mmCIF file of C-alpha atoms in Angstrom:
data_model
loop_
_atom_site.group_PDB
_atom_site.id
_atom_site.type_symbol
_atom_site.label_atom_id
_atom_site.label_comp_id
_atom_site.label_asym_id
_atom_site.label_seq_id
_atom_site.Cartn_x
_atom_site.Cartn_y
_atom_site.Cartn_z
ATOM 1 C CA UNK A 1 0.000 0.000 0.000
ATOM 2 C CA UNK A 2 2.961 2.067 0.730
ATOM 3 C CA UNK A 3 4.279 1.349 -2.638
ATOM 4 C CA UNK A 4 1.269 2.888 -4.393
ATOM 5 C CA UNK A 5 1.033 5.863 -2.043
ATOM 6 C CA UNK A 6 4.628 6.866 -3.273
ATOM 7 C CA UNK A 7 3.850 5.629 -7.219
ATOM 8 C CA UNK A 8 0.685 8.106 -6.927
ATOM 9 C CA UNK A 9 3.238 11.459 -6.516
ATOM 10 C CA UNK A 10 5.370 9.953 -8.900
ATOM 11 C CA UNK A 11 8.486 8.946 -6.382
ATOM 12 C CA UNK A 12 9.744 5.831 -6.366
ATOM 13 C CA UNK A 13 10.805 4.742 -3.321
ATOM 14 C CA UNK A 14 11.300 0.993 -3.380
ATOM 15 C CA UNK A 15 14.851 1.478 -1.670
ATOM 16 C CA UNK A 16 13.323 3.331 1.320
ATOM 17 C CA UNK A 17 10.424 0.656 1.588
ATOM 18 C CA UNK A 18 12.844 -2.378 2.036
ATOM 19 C CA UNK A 19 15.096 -0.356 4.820
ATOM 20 C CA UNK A 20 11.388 -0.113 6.642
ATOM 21 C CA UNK A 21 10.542 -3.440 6.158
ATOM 22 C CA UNK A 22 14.132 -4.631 7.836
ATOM 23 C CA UNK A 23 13.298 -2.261 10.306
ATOM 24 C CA UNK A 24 9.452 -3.916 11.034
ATOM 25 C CA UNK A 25 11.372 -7.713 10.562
ATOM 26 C CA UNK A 26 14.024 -6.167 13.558
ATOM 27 C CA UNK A 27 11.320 -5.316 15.419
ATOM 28 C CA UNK A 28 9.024 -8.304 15.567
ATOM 29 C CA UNK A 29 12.290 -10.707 16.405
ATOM 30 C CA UNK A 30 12.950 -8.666 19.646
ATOM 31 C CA UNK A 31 8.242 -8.731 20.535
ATOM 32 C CA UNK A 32 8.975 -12.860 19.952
ATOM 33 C CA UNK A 33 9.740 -13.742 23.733
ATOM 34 C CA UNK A 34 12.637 -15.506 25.215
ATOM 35 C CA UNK A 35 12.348 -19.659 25.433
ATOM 36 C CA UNK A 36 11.276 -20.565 29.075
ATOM 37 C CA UNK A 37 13.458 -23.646 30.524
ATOM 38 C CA UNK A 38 11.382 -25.694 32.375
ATOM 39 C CA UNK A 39 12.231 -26.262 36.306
ATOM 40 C CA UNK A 40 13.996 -29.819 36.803
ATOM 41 C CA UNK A 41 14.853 -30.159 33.317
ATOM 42 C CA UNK A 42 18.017 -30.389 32.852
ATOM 43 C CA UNK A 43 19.860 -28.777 29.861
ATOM 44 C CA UNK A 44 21.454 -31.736 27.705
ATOM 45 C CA UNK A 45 25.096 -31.341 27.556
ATOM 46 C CA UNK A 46 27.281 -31.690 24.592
ATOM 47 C CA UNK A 47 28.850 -35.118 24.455
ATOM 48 C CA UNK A 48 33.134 -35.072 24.371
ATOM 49 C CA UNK A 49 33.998 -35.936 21.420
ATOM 50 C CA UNK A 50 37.709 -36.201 22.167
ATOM 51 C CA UNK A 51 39.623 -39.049 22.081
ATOM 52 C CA UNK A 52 40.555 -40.771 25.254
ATOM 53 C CA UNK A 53 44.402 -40.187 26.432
ATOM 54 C CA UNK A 54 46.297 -43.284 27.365
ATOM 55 C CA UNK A 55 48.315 -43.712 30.676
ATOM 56 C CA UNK A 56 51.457 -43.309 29.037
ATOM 57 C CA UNK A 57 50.435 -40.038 27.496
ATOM 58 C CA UNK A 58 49.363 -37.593 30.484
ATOM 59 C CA UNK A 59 52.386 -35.209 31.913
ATOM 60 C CA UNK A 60 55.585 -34.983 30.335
ATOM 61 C CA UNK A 61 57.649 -37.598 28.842
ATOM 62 C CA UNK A 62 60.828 -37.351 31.138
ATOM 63 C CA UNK A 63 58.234 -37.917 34.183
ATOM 64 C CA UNK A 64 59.335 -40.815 36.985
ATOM 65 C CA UNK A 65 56.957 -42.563 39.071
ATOM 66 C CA UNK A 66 57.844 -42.096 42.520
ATOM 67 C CA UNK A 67 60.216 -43.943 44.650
ATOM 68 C CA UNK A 68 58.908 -45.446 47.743
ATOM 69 C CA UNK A 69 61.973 -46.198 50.145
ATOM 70 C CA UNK A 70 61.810 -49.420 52.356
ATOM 71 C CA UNK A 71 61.319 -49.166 56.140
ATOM 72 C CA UNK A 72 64.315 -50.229 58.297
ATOM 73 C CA UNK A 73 63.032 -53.478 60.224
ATOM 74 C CA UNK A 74 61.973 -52.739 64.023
ATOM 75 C CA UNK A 75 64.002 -55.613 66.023
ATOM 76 C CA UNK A 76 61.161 -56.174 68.976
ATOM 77 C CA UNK A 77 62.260 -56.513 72.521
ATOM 78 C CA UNK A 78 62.444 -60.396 74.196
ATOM 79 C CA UNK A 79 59.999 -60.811 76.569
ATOM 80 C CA UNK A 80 60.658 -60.353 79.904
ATOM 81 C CA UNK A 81 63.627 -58.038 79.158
ATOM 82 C CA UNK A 82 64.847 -54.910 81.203
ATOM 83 C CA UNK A 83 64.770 -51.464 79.782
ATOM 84 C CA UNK A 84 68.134 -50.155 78.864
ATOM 85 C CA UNK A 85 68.551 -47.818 81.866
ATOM 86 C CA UNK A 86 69.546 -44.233 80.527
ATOM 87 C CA UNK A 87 73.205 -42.736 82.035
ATOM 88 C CA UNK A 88 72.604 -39.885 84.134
ATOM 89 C CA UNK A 89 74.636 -37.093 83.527
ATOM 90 C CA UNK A 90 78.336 -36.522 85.565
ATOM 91 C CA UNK A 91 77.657 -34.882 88.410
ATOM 92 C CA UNK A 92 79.551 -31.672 88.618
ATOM 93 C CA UNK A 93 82.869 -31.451 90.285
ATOM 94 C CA UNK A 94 83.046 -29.579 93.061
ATOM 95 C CA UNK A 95 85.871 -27.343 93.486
ATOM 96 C CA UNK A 96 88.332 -28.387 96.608
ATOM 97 C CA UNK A 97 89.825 -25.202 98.599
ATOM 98 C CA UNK A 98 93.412 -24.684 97.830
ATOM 99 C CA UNK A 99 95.242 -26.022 100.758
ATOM 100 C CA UNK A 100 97.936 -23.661 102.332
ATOM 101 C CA UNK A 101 101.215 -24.869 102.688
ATOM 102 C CA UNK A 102 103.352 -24.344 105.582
ATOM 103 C CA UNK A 103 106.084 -21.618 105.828
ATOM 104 C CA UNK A 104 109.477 -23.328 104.755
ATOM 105 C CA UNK A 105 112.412 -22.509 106.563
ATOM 106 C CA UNK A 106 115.499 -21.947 104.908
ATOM 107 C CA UNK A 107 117.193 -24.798 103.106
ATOM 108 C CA UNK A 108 120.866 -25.977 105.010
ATOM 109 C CA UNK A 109 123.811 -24.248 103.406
ATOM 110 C CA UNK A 110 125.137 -26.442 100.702
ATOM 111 C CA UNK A 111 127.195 -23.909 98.342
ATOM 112 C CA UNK A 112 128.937 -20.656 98.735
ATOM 113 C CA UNK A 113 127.100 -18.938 96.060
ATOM 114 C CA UNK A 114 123.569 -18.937 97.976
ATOM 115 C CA UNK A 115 122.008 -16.325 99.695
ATOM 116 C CA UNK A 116 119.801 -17.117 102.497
ATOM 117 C CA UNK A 117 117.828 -14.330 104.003
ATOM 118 C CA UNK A 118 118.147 -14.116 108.280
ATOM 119 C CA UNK A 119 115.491 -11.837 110.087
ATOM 120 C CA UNK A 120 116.682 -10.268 113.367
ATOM 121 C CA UNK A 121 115.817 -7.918 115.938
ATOM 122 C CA UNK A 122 118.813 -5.719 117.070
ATOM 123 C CA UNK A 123 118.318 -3.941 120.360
ATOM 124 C CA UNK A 124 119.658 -0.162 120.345
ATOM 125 C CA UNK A 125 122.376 0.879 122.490
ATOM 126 C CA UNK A 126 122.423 2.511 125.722
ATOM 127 C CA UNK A 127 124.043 6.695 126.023
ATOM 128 C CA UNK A 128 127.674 6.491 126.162
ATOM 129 C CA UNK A 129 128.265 3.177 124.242
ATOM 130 C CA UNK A 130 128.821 4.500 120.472
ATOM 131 C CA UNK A 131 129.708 8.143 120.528
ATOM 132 C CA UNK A 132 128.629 7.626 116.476
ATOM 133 C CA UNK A 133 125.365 6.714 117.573
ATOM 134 C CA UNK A 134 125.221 9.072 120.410
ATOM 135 C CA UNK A 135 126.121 12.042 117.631
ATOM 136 C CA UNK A 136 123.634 10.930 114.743
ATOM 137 C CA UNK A 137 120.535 10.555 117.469
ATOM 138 C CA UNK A 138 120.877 13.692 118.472
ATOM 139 C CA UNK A 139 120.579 15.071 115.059
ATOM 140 C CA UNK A 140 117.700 12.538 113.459
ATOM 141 C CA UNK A 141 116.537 10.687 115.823
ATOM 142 C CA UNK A 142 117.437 6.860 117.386
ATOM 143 C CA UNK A 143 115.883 5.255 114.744
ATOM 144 C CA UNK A 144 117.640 6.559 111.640
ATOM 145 C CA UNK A 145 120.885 6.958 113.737
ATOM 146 C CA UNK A 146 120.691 2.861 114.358
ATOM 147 C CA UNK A 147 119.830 2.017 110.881
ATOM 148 C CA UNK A 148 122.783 3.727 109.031
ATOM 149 C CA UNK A 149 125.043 2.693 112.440
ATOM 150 C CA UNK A 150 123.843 -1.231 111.847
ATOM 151 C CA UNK A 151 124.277 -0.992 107.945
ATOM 152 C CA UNK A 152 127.865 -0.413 108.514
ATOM 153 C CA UNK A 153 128.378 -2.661 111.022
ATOM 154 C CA UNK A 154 126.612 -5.675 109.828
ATOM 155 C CA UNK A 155 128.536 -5.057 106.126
ATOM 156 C CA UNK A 156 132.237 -4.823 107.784
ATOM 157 C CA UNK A 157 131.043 -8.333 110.489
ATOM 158 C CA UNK A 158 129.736 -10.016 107.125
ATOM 159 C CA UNK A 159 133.452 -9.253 105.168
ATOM 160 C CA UNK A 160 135.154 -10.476 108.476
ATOM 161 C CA UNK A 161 133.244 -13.812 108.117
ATOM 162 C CA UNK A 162 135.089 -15.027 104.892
ATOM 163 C CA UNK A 163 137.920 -15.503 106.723
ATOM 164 C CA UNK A 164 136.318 -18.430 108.072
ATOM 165 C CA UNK A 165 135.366 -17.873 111.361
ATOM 166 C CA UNK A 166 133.282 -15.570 113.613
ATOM 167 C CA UNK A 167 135.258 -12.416 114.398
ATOM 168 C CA UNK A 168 136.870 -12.743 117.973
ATOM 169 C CA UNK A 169 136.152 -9.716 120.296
ATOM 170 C CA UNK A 170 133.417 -8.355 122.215
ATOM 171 C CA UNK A 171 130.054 -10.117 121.945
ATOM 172 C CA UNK A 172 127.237 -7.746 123.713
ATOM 173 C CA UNK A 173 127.318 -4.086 124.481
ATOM 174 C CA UNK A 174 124.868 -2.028 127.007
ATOM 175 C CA UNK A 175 121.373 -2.112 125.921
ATOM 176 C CA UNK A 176 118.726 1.198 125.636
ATOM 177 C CA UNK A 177 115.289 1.190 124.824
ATOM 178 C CA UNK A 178 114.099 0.629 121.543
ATOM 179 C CA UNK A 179 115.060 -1.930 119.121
ATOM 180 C CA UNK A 180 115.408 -2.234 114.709
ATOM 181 C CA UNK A 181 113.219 -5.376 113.096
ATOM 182 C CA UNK A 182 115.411 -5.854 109.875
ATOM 183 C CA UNK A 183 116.466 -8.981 107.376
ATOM 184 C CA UNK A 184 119.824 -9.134 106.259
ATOM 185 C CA UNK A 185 121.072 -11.550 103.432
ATOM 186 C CA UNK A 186 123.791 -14.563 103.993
ATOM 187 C CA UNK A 187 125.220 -16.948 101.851
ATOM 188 C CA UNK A 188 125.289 -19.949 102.385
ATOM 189 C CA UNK A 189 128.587 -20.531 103.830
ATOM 190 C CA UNK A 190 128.050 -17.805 105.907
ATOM 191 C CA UNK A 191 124.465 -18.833 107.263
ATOM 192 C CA UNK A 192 126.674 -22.744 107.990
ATOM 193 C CA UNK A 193 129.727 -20.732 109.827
ATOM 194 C CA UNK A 194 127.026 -18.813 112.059
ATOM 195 C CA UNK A 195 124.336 -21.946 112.773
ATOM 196 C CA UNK A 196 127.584 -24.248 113.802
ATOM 197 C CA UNK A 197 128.947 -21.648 116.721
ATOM 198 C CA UNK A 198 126.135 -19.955 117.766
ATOM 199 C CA UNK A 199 123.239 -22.881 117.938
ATOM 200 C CA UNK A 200 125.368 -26.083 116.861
ATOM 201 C CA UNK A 201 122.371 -28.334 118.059
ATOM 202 C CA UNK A 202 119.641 -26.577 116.489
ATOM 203 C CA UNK A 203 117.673 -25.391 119.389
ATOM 204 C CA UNK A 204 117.287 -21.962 119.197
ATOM 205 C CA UNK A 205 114.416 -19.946 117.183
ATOM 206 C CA UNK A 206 115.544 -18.406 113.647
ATOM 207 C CA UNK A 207 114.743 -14.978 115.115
ATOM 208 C CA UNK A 208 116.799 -15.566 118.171
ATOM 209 C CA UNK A 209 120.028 -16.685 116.029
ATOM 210 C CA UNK A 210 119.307 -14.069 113.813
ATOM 211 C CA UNK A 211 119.483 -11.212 116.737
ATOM 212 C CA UNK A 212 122.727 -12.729 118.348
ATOM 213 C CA UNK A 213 124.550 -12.604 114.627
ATOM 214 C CA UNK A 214 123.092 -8.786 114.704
ATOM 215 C CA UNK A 215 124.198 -7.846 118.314
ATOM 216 C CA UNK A 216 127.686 -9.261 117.682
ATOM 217 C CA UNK A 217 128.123 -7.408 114.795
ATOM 218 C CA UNK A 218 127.204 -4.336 116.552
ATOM 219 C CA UNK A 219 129.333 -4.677 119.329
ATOM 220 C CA UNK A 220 132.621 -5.051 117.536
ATOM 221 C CA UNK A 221 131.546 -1.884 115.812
ATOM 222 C CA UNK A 222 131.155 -0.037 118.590
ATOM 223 C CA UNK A 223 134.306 -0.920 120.498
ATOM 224 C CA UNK A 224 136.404 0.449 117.553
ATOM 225 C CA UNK A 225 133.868 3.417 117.560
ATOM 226 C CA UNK A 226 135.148 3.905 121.050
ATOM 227 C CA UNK A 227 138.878 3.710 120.498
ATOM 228 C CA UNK A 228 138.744 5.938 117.674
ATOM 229 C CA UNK A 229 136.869 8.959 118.935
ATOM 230 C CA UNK A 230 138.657 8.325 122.748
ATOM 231 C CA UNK A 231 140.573 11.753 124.109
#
């Protein structure tokens, strides 16, 4: 009917009629609704059409199957038998105190070249016996004054005992108050000489040898202190 209405103005219009009619057949394919599926059926699936794969086939070529490794046999226990007792640890060592040992005394004079050190306890000397000491106390005092007197005096006794033998001549001297704790070095020769005269049996203390070697010293000392400052 269209077609006519456009032959009767003299247009032809064939080529706009067919775009409408695509445009009608568009139209009435979206109206036509959608298929419903019905509930609890189920869709048909599309079969596999692939061929099957063989065992051989699946993974890579280079695959291994995997290695199982054996159990070590469990030995079971005899009846009857003892559990292995376990070894308790070492008890820890307790440390023992460090024992003191006893003084030593010196060793008996065996060679010359020894020294043996002798403690001893000189007494000072009374006014009047040294004028030496008598002179140096004065000016600094007994102490000092004895010191520097018994250096001397035990030095010169000490020389006098190479010889041999103890020095003959005077063997005490007048005592003051006061007295010098000192320890003066022997050898061993020396040390022998004085132990065999002055305590041949070994009866008398160290300290008490030690003073009598002192004292003798000082008395020679001062009796030629005496004769040389006399008149």
């Amino acid at each position: 009917m269209m077609a006519k209405q456009f032959k009767k103005y003299g247009v032809d219009h064939s080529a706009l009629y067919e775009a409408v009619n695509r445009d009608n057949r568009y139209h009435d394919d979206k109206a036509k609704p959608a298929p419903v599926q019905q509930e609890g059926v189920a869709t048909p699936l599309a079969s596999d059409t692939s061929p099957p794969v063989k065992a051989g086939d699946a993974g890579s070529g280079d695959a291994k199957p995997d290695v199982i490794l054996p159990t070590p046999p469990v030995t079971p226990e005899p009846e009857g038998a003892q559990p292995t007792p376990k070894t308790p640890p070492p008890a820890p060592v307790e440390s023992q105190p460090k024992q003191e040992s006893a003084p030593k005394k010196a060793p008996p004079a065996e060679t010359g070249g020894t020294n043996i050190p002798v403690r001893m306890r000189p007494r000072f000397p009374a006014d009047g016996v040294s004028p030496s000491y008598d002179s140096l106390a004065r000016d600094h005092g007994p102490e000092l004054a004895f010191k520097a007197i018994f250096r001397r005096a035990f030095d010169e006794y000490r020389a006098l005992m190479d010889a041999g033998s103890l020095p003959n001549g005077p063997r005490d001297y007048a005592i003051g108050k006061g007295s010098h704790s000192s320890t003066k070095m022997l050898t061993a020769s020396q040390y022998q000489l004085c132990m065999e005269t002055l305590d041949p049996n070994g009866l008398l203390p160290p300290m008490t040898v030690g003073r009598i070697i002192a004292e003798r010293a000082l008395a020679l000392f001062f009796e030629k202190d005496r004769r040389t400052n006399a008149g």
